[in-house]
Amino acid sequence: GESVGLHLPTLSVQEGDNSIINCAYSNSASDYFIWYKQESGKGPQFIIDIRSNMDKRQGQRVTVLLNKTVKHLSLQIAATQPGDSAVYFCAEKKGAYGGSQGNLIFGKGTKLSVKP
Amino acid sequence: GAVVSQHPSWVICKSGTSVKIECRSLDFQATTMFWYRQFPKQSLMLMATSNEGSKATYEQGVEKDKFLINHASLTLSTLTVTSAHPEDSSFYICSARDRVDTQYFGPGTRLTVL
């Protein structure tokens, strides 16, 4: 289930189950979104991105869904594995279509814990 | 893919000393580099944006005289934490943006100020 800790929400799933991590973004003008995975003591690692002209994008075992109406982003991980245990951050940015107008703004993050 | 390195990966220093952290883009040129700070169980907070050959742009609340940033070349940016204090202990992460606007993150530097 999902719980909110002192700073970081945690999602616990069983190995093999699907995981869904949610993110509410803040700027309605943002047009580019990225999901990052961060393992303990390491920098963020790119997982998948999506531009605002799409509402779904699939990668290997991961799917990102974008709902611009409610400013919501989700990351779905299929057949979750112990190696998926990490903190996941969504990030938003304005300026996907040429130029570099905006900086990445990171969400609060969700800790995914996979039980064997 | 593109690689960004940071050095050192961790550092412990005494209060009042200065610490320099290097960020390098290893196989691409980065006109823009970013410095983030991350406290335990929190998200990455942008500290400053560093453009090669010009002064860094600092985010609100970040002291430019305390966190000195130098971006002397297209592959190197440095962050110097001057007169470090225990509250500066944090995980510092840099990222580098290439010419097609893709941002790559470094592995981070753990700073502990005693």
mmCIF file of C-alpha atoms in Angstrom:
data_model
loop_
_atom_site.group_PDB
_atom_site.id
_atom_site.type_symbol
_atom_site.label_atom_id
_atom_site.label_comp_id
_atom_site.label_asym_id
_atom_site.label_seq_id
_atom_site.Cartn_x
_atom_site.Cartn_y
_atom_site.Cartn_z
ATOM 1 C CA GLY A 1 0.000 0.000 0.000
ATOM 2 C CA GLU A 2 0.965 3.681 -0.021
ATOM 3 C CA SER A 3 1.915 5.692 3.005
ATOM 4 C CA VAL A 4 3.232 9.156 3.585
ATOM 5 C CA GLY A 5 6.346 9.349 5.711
ATOM 6 C CA LEU A 6 7.903 12.384 7.292
ATOM 7 C CA HIS A 7 9.054 13.668 3.925
ATOM 8 C CA LEU A 8 8.759 10.948 1.335
ATOM 9 C CA PRO A 9 5.686 8.887 0.387
ATOM 10 C CA THR A 10 6.404 5.192 0.190
ATOM 11 C CA LEU A 11 4.839 2.587 -2.049
ATOM 12 C CA SER A 12 5.316 -1.065 -1.167
ATOM 13 C CA VAL A 13 4.614 -3.714 -3.765
ATOM 14 C CA GLN A 14 5.153 -7.419 -4.135
ATOM 15 C CA GLU A 15 7.715 -8.616 -6.658
ATOM 16 C CA GLY A 16 5.990 -9.334 -9.950
ATOM 17 C CA ASP A 17 3.115 -6.933 -9.353
ATOM 18 C CA ASN A 18 2.612 -3.756 -11.307
ATOM 19 C CA SER A 19 3.499 -0.446 -9.672
ATOM 20 C CA ILE A 20 1.865 2.905 -10.241
ATOM 21 C CA ILE A 21 3.601 6.029 -9.010
ATOM 22 C CA ASN A 22 1.726 9.297 -9.191
ATOM 23 C CA CYS A 23 2.814 12.877 -9.453
ATOM 24 C CA ALA A 24 0.944 16.162 -9.471
ATOM 25 C CA TYR A 25 2.811 18.876 -11.293
ATOM 26 C CA SER A 26 2.497 22.545 -10.595
ATOM 27 C CA ASN A 27 2.854 24.598 -13.763
ATOM 28 C CA SER A 28 0.132 24.405 -16.376
ATOM 29 C CA ALA A 29 2.606 25.925 -18.852
ATOM 30 C CA SER A 30 4.992 22.978 -18.497
ATOM 31 C CA ASP A 31 5.221 21.018 -21.711
ATOM 32 C CA TYR A 32 7.868 18.433 -21.004
ATOM 33 C CA PHE A 33 7.922 15.832 -18.265
ATOM 34 C CA ILE A 34 10.480 13.290 -17.154
ATOM 35 C CA TRP A 35 10.562 10.445 -14.683
ATOM 36 C CA TYR A 36 13.812 9.773 -12.865
ATOM 37 C CA LYS A 37 14.921 6.880 -10.700
ATOM 38 C CA GLN A 38 17.325 7.590 -7.873
ATOM 39 C CA GLU A 39 19.027 4.822 -5.962
ATOM 40 C CA SER A 40 20.501 5.529 -2.561
ATOM 41 C CA GLY A 41 23.635 7.653 -2.741
ATOM 42 C CA LYS A 42 23.449 8.113 -6.507
ATOM 43 C CA GLY A 43 22.327 10.764 -8.941
ATOM 44 C CA PRO A 44 19.001 10.641 -10.786
ATOM 45 C CA GLN A 45 18.759 8.258 -13.695
ATOM 46 C CA PHE A 46 16.509 9.025 -16.669
ATOM 47 C CA ILE A 47 13.659 6.545 -17.130
ATOM 48 C CA ILE A 48 11.204 7.983 -19.617
ATOM 49 C CA ASP A 49 9.908 11.319 -20.828
ATOM 50 C CA ILE A 50 6.782 12.671 -22.446
ATOM 51 C CA ARG A 51 5.849 15.882 -24.176
ATOM 52 C CA SER A 52 2.570 17.647 -23.656
ATOM 53 C CA ASN A 53 1.253 16.750 -27.100
ATOM 54 C CA MET A 54 1.004 13.141 -25.950
ATOM 55 C CA ASP A 55 -0.967 11.497 -23.168
ATOM 56 C CA LYS A 56 0.817 8.165 -23.086
ATOM 57 C CA ARG A 57 4.247 6.851 -23.862
ATOM 58 C CA GLN A 58 5.641 3.381 -23.403
ATOM 59 C CA GLY A 59 9.131 2.143 -22.803
ATOM 60 C CA GLN A 60 10.554 -1.142 -21.729
ATOM 61 C CA ARG A 61 8.386 -2.245 -18.777
ATOM 62 C CA VAL A 62 7.451 1.368 -18.082
ATOM 63 C CA THR A 63 4.572 3.552 -19.217
ATOM 64 C CA VAL A 64 4.047 7.232 -18.515
ATOM 65 C CA LEU A 65 0.572 8.740 -18.571
ATOM 66 C CA LEU A 66 -0.079 12.459 -18.729
ATOM 67 C CA ASN A 67 -3.360 14.121 -17.844
ATOM 68 C CA LYS A 68 -3.005 17.816 -18.540
ATOM 69 C CA THR A 69 -6.540 18.599 -17.431
ATOM 70 C CA VAL A 70 -5.743 17.788 -13.819
ATOM 71 C CA LYS A 71 -1.960 18.281 -14.094
ATOM 72 C CA HIS A 72 -1.245 14.681 -13.226
ATOM 73 C CA LEU A 73 1.528 12.369 -14.300
ATOM 74 C CA SER A 74 1.914 8.698 -13.527
ATOM 75 C CA LEU A 75 4.581 6.069 -14.007
ATOM 76 C CA GLN A 76 3.568 2.477 -14.388
ATOM 77 C CA ILE A 77 6.138 -0.255 -13.916
ATOM 78 C CA ALA A 78 5.163 -3.700 -15.106
ATOM 79 C CA ALA A 79 6.293 -6.844 -13.296
ATOM 80 C CA THR A 80 8.143 -4.913 -10.628
ATOM 81 C CA GLN A 81 11.495 -6.357 -9.646
ATOM 82 C CA PRO A 82 13.674 -5.889 -6.539
ATOM 83 C CA GLY A 83 16.059 -3.844 -8.675
ATOM 84 C CA ASP A 84 13.286 -1.316 -9.176
ATOM 85 C CA SER A 85 13.458 -0.345 -5.510
ATOM 86 C CA ALA A 86 14.467 3.312 -5.459
ATOM 87 C CA VAL A 87 13.042 6.785 -5.139
ATOM 88 C CA TYR A 88 11.190 8.002 -8.210
ATOM 89 C CA PHE A 89 10.899 11.665 -9.089
ATOM 90 C CA CYS A 90 8.828 13.362 -11.705
ATOM 91 C CA ALA A 91 10.190 16.562 -13.182
ATOM 92 C CA GLU A 92 8.494 19.208 -15.285
ATOM 93 C CA LYS A 93 9.825 21.830 -17.589
ATOM 94 C CA LYS A 94 8.615 24.513 -19.929
ATOM 95 C CA GLY A 95 10.313 24.751 -23.292
ATOM 96 C CA ALA A 96 10.037 21.387 -24.994
ATOM 97 C CA TYR A 97 9.530 22.829 -28.448
ATOM 98 C CA GLY A 98 12.791 24.541 -29.175
ATOM 99 C CA GLY A 99 14.937 26.705 -26.975
ATOM 100 C CA SER A 100 15.748 26.164 -23.329
ATOM 101 C CA GLN A 101 13.362 28.486 -21.618
ATOM 102 C CA GLY A 102 12.863 26.587 -18.425
ATOM 103 C CA ASN A 103 14.701 24.607 -15.828
ATOM 104 C CA LEU A 104 13.664 21.219 -14.552
ATOM 105 C CA ILE A 105 11.456 21.391 -11.478
ATOM 106 C CA PHE A 106 11.450 18.211 -9.448
ATOM 107 C CA GLY A 107 8.489 16.771 -7.591
ATOM 108 C CA LYS A 108 8.728 15.463 -4.056
ATOM 109 C CA GLY A 109 9.482 11.862 -4.943
ATOM 110 C CA THR A 110 8.056 8.482 -4.038
ATOM 111 C CA LYS A 111 10.026 5.666 -2.517
ATOM 112 C CA LEU A 112 9.251 2.329 -4.139
ATOM 113 C CA SER A 113 9.931 -0.707 -2.008
ATOM 114 C CA VAL A 114 9.675 -4.110 -3.667
ATOM 115 C CA LYS A 115 9.103 -7.099 -1.438
ATOM 116 C CA PRO A 116 10.471 -10.446 -2.679
ATOM 117 C CA GLY B 1 24.918 7.633 -23.433
ATOM 118 C CA ALA B 2 26.426 10.860 -22.220
ATOM 119 C CA VAL B 3 28.321 10.757 -18.931
ATOM 120 C CA VAL B 4 28.679 13.375 -16.245
ATOM 121 C CA SER B 5 31.181 12.861 -13.469
ATOM 122 C CA GLN B 6 31.621 14.541 -10.106
ATOM 123 C CA HIS B 7 34.645 14.727 -7.906
ATOM 124 C CA PRO B 8 34.938 13.981 -5.107
ATOM 125 C CA SER B 9 32.128 11.494 -4.527
ATOM 126 C CA TRP B 10 32.233 12.278 -0.830
ATOM 127 C CA VAL B 11 34.077 14.716 1.381
ATOM 128 C CA ILE B 12 34.278 15.379 5.100
ATOM 129 C CA CYS B 13 35.561 18.734 6.244
ATOM 130 C CA LYS B 14 35.834 20.847 9.344
ATOM 131 C CA SER B 15 33.511 23.744 9.974
ATOM 132 C CA GLY B 16 34.871 26.963 8.515
ATOM 133 C CA THR B 17 36.820 25.398 5.684
ATOM 134 C CA SER B 18 36.017 25.606 1.973
ATOM 135 C CA VAL B 19 35.263 22.674 -0.247
ATOM 136 C CA LYS B 20 35.390 22.508 -4.040
ATOM 137 C CA ILE B 21 33.283 20.074 -6.032
ATOM 138 C CA GLU B 22 33.944 19.461 -9.720
ATOM 139 C CA CYS B 23 31.410 18.515 -12.366
ATOM 140 C CA ARG B 24 32.601 17.309 -15.758
ATOM 141 C CA SER B 25 30.808 16.318 -18.928
ATOM 142 C CA LEU B 26 32.994 13.529 -20.245
ATOM 143 C CA ASP B 27 31.912 13.077 -23.844
ATOM 144 C CA PHE B 28 29.959 16.163 -24.769
ATOM 145 C CA GLN B 29 30.108 19.905 -24.458
ATOM 146 C CA ALA B 30 27.764 21.487 -21.980
ATOM 147 C CA THR B 31 26.963 25.138 -22.447
ATOM 148 C CA THR B 32 24.827 24.980 -19.326
ATOM 149 C CA MET B 33 25.368 23.119 -16.079
ATOM 150 C CA PHE B 34 23.145 23.026 -13.034
ATOM 151 C CA TRP B 35 23.835 22.529 -9.359
ATOM 152 C CA TYR B 36 21.291 20.910 -7.074
ATOM 153 C CA ARG B 37 21.220 20.219 -3.366
ATOM 154 C CA GLN B 38 19.354 17.319 -1.867
ATOM 155 C CA PHE B 39 18.700 16.811 1.830
ATOM 156 C CA PRO B 40 17.819 13.323 3.147
ATOM 157 C CA LYS B 41 14.404 12.091 2.042
ATOM 158 C CA GLN B 42 13.794 15.258 0.067
ATOM 159 C CA SER B 43 13.743 16.222 -3.557
ATOM 160 C CA LEU B 44 16.410 17.930 -5.593
ATOM 161 C CA MET B 45 16.417 21.682 -5.196
ATOM 162 C CA LEU B 46 18.020 23.770 -7.884
ATOM 163 C CA MET B 47 20.701 26.032 -6.461
ATOM 164 C CA ALA B 48 22.085 27.712 -9.546
ATOM 165 C CA THR B 49 22.445 27.605 -13.289
ATOM 166 C CA SER B 50 25.918 27.930 -14.677
ATOM 167 C CA ASN B 51 26.609 29.096 -18.229
ATOM 168 C CA GLU B 52 30.043 28.750 -19.734
ATOM 169 C CA GLY B 53 31.935 32.006 -19.674
ATOM 170 C CA SER B 54 29.358 33.985 -17.735
ATOM 171 C CA LYS B 55 28.166 34.462 -14.196
ATOM 172 C CA ALA B 56 25.942 31.851 -12.635
ATOM 173 C CA THR B 57 22.279 32.520 -11.996
ATOM 174 C CA TYR B 58 21.307 31.676 -8.434
ATOM 175 C CA GLU B 59 17.904 30.602 -7.225
ATOM 176 C CA GLN B 60 16.135 32.623 -4.597
ATOM 177 C CA GLY B 61 17.528 32.002 -1.136
ATOM 178 C CA VAL B 62 20.883 30.652 -2.323
ATOM 179 C CA GLU B 63 23.814 32.826 -1.247
ATOM 180 C CA LYS B 64 26.077 33.471 -4.200
ATOM 181 C CA ASP B 65 28.993 34.455 -1.962
ATOM 182 C CA LYS B 66 28.761 31.206 -0.075
ATOM 183 C CA PHE B 67 28.291 28.907 -3.056
ATOM 184 C CA LEU B 68 30.792 30.031 -5.658
ATOM 185 C CA ILE B 69 30.280 28.629 -9.121
ATOM 186 C CA ASN B 70 32.779 28.724 -11.943
ATOM 187 C CA HIS B 71 32.094 27.387 -15.427
ATOM 188 C CA ALA B 72 35.415 27.972 -17.102
ATOM 189 C CA SER B 73 35.049 25.540 -19.975
ATOM 190 C CA LEU B 74 32.384 23.639 -21.880
ATOM 191 C CA THR B 75 33.155 20.488 -19.917
ATOM 192 C CA LEU B 76 33.831 21.702 -16.393
ATOM 193 C CA SER B 77 31.898 23.535 -13.702
ATOM 194 C CA THR B 78 32.966 23.845 -10.088
ATOM 195 C CA LEU B 79 30.997 24.578 -6.949
ATOM 196 C CA THR B 80 32.914 25.884 -3.955
ATOM 197 C CA VAL B 81 31.193 25.862 -0.597
ATOM 198 C CA THR B 82 32.956 28.598 1.327
ATOM 199 C CA SER B 83 33.237 28.645 5.108
ATOM 200 C CA ALA B 84 31.209 25.467 5.333
ATOM 201 C CA HIS B 85 29.029 24.814 8.365
ATOM 202 C CA PRO B 86 27.220 21.664 9.512
ATOM 203 C CA GLU B 87 23.958 22.898 7.974
ATOM 204 C CA ASP B 88 25.671 22.819 4.575
ATOM 205 C CA SER B 89 25.999 19.051 4.881
ATOM 206 C CA SER B 90 24.026 17.652 1.996
ATOM 207 C CA PHE B 91 24.145 15.708 -1.243
ATOM 208 C CA TYR B 92 25.208 17.993 -4.079
ATOM 209 C CA ILE B 93 24.317 16.923 -7.601
ATOM 210 C CA CYS B 94 25.277 18.564 -10.852
ATOM 211 C CA SER B 95 23.786 18.129 -14.274
ATOM 212 C CA ALA B 96 24.925 19.147 -17.714
ATOM 213 C CA ARG B 97 22.779 20.082 -20.675
ATOM 214 C CA ASP B 98 23.921 19.284 -24.180
ATOM 215 C CA ARG B 99 23.239 21.174 -27.403
ATOM 216 C CA VAL B 100 19.942 19.393 -27.994
ATOM 217 C CA ASP B 101 18.691 20.345 -24.548
ATOM 218 C CA THR B 102 19.047 16.933 -22.929
ATOM 219 C CA GLN B 103 20.104 17.080 -19.296
ATOM 220 C CA TYR B 104 22.410 14.455 -17.804
ATOM 221 C CA PHE B 105 23.011 14.091 -14.083
ATOM 222 C CA GLY B 106 26.183 13.379 -12.203
ATOM 223 C CA PRO B 107 26.465 10.773 -9.451
ATOM 224 C CA GLY B 108 26.435 13.336 -6.663
ATOM 225 C CA THR B 109 28.849 14.425 -3.935
ATOM 226 C CA ARG B 110 28.118 13.766 -0.288
ATOM 227 C CA LEU B 111 29.380 16.677 1.841
ATOM 228 C CA THR B 112 29.648 16.254 5.601
ATOM 229 C CA VAL B 113 30.739 19.248 7.642
ATOM 230 C CA LEU B 114 31.849 18.460 11.172
#
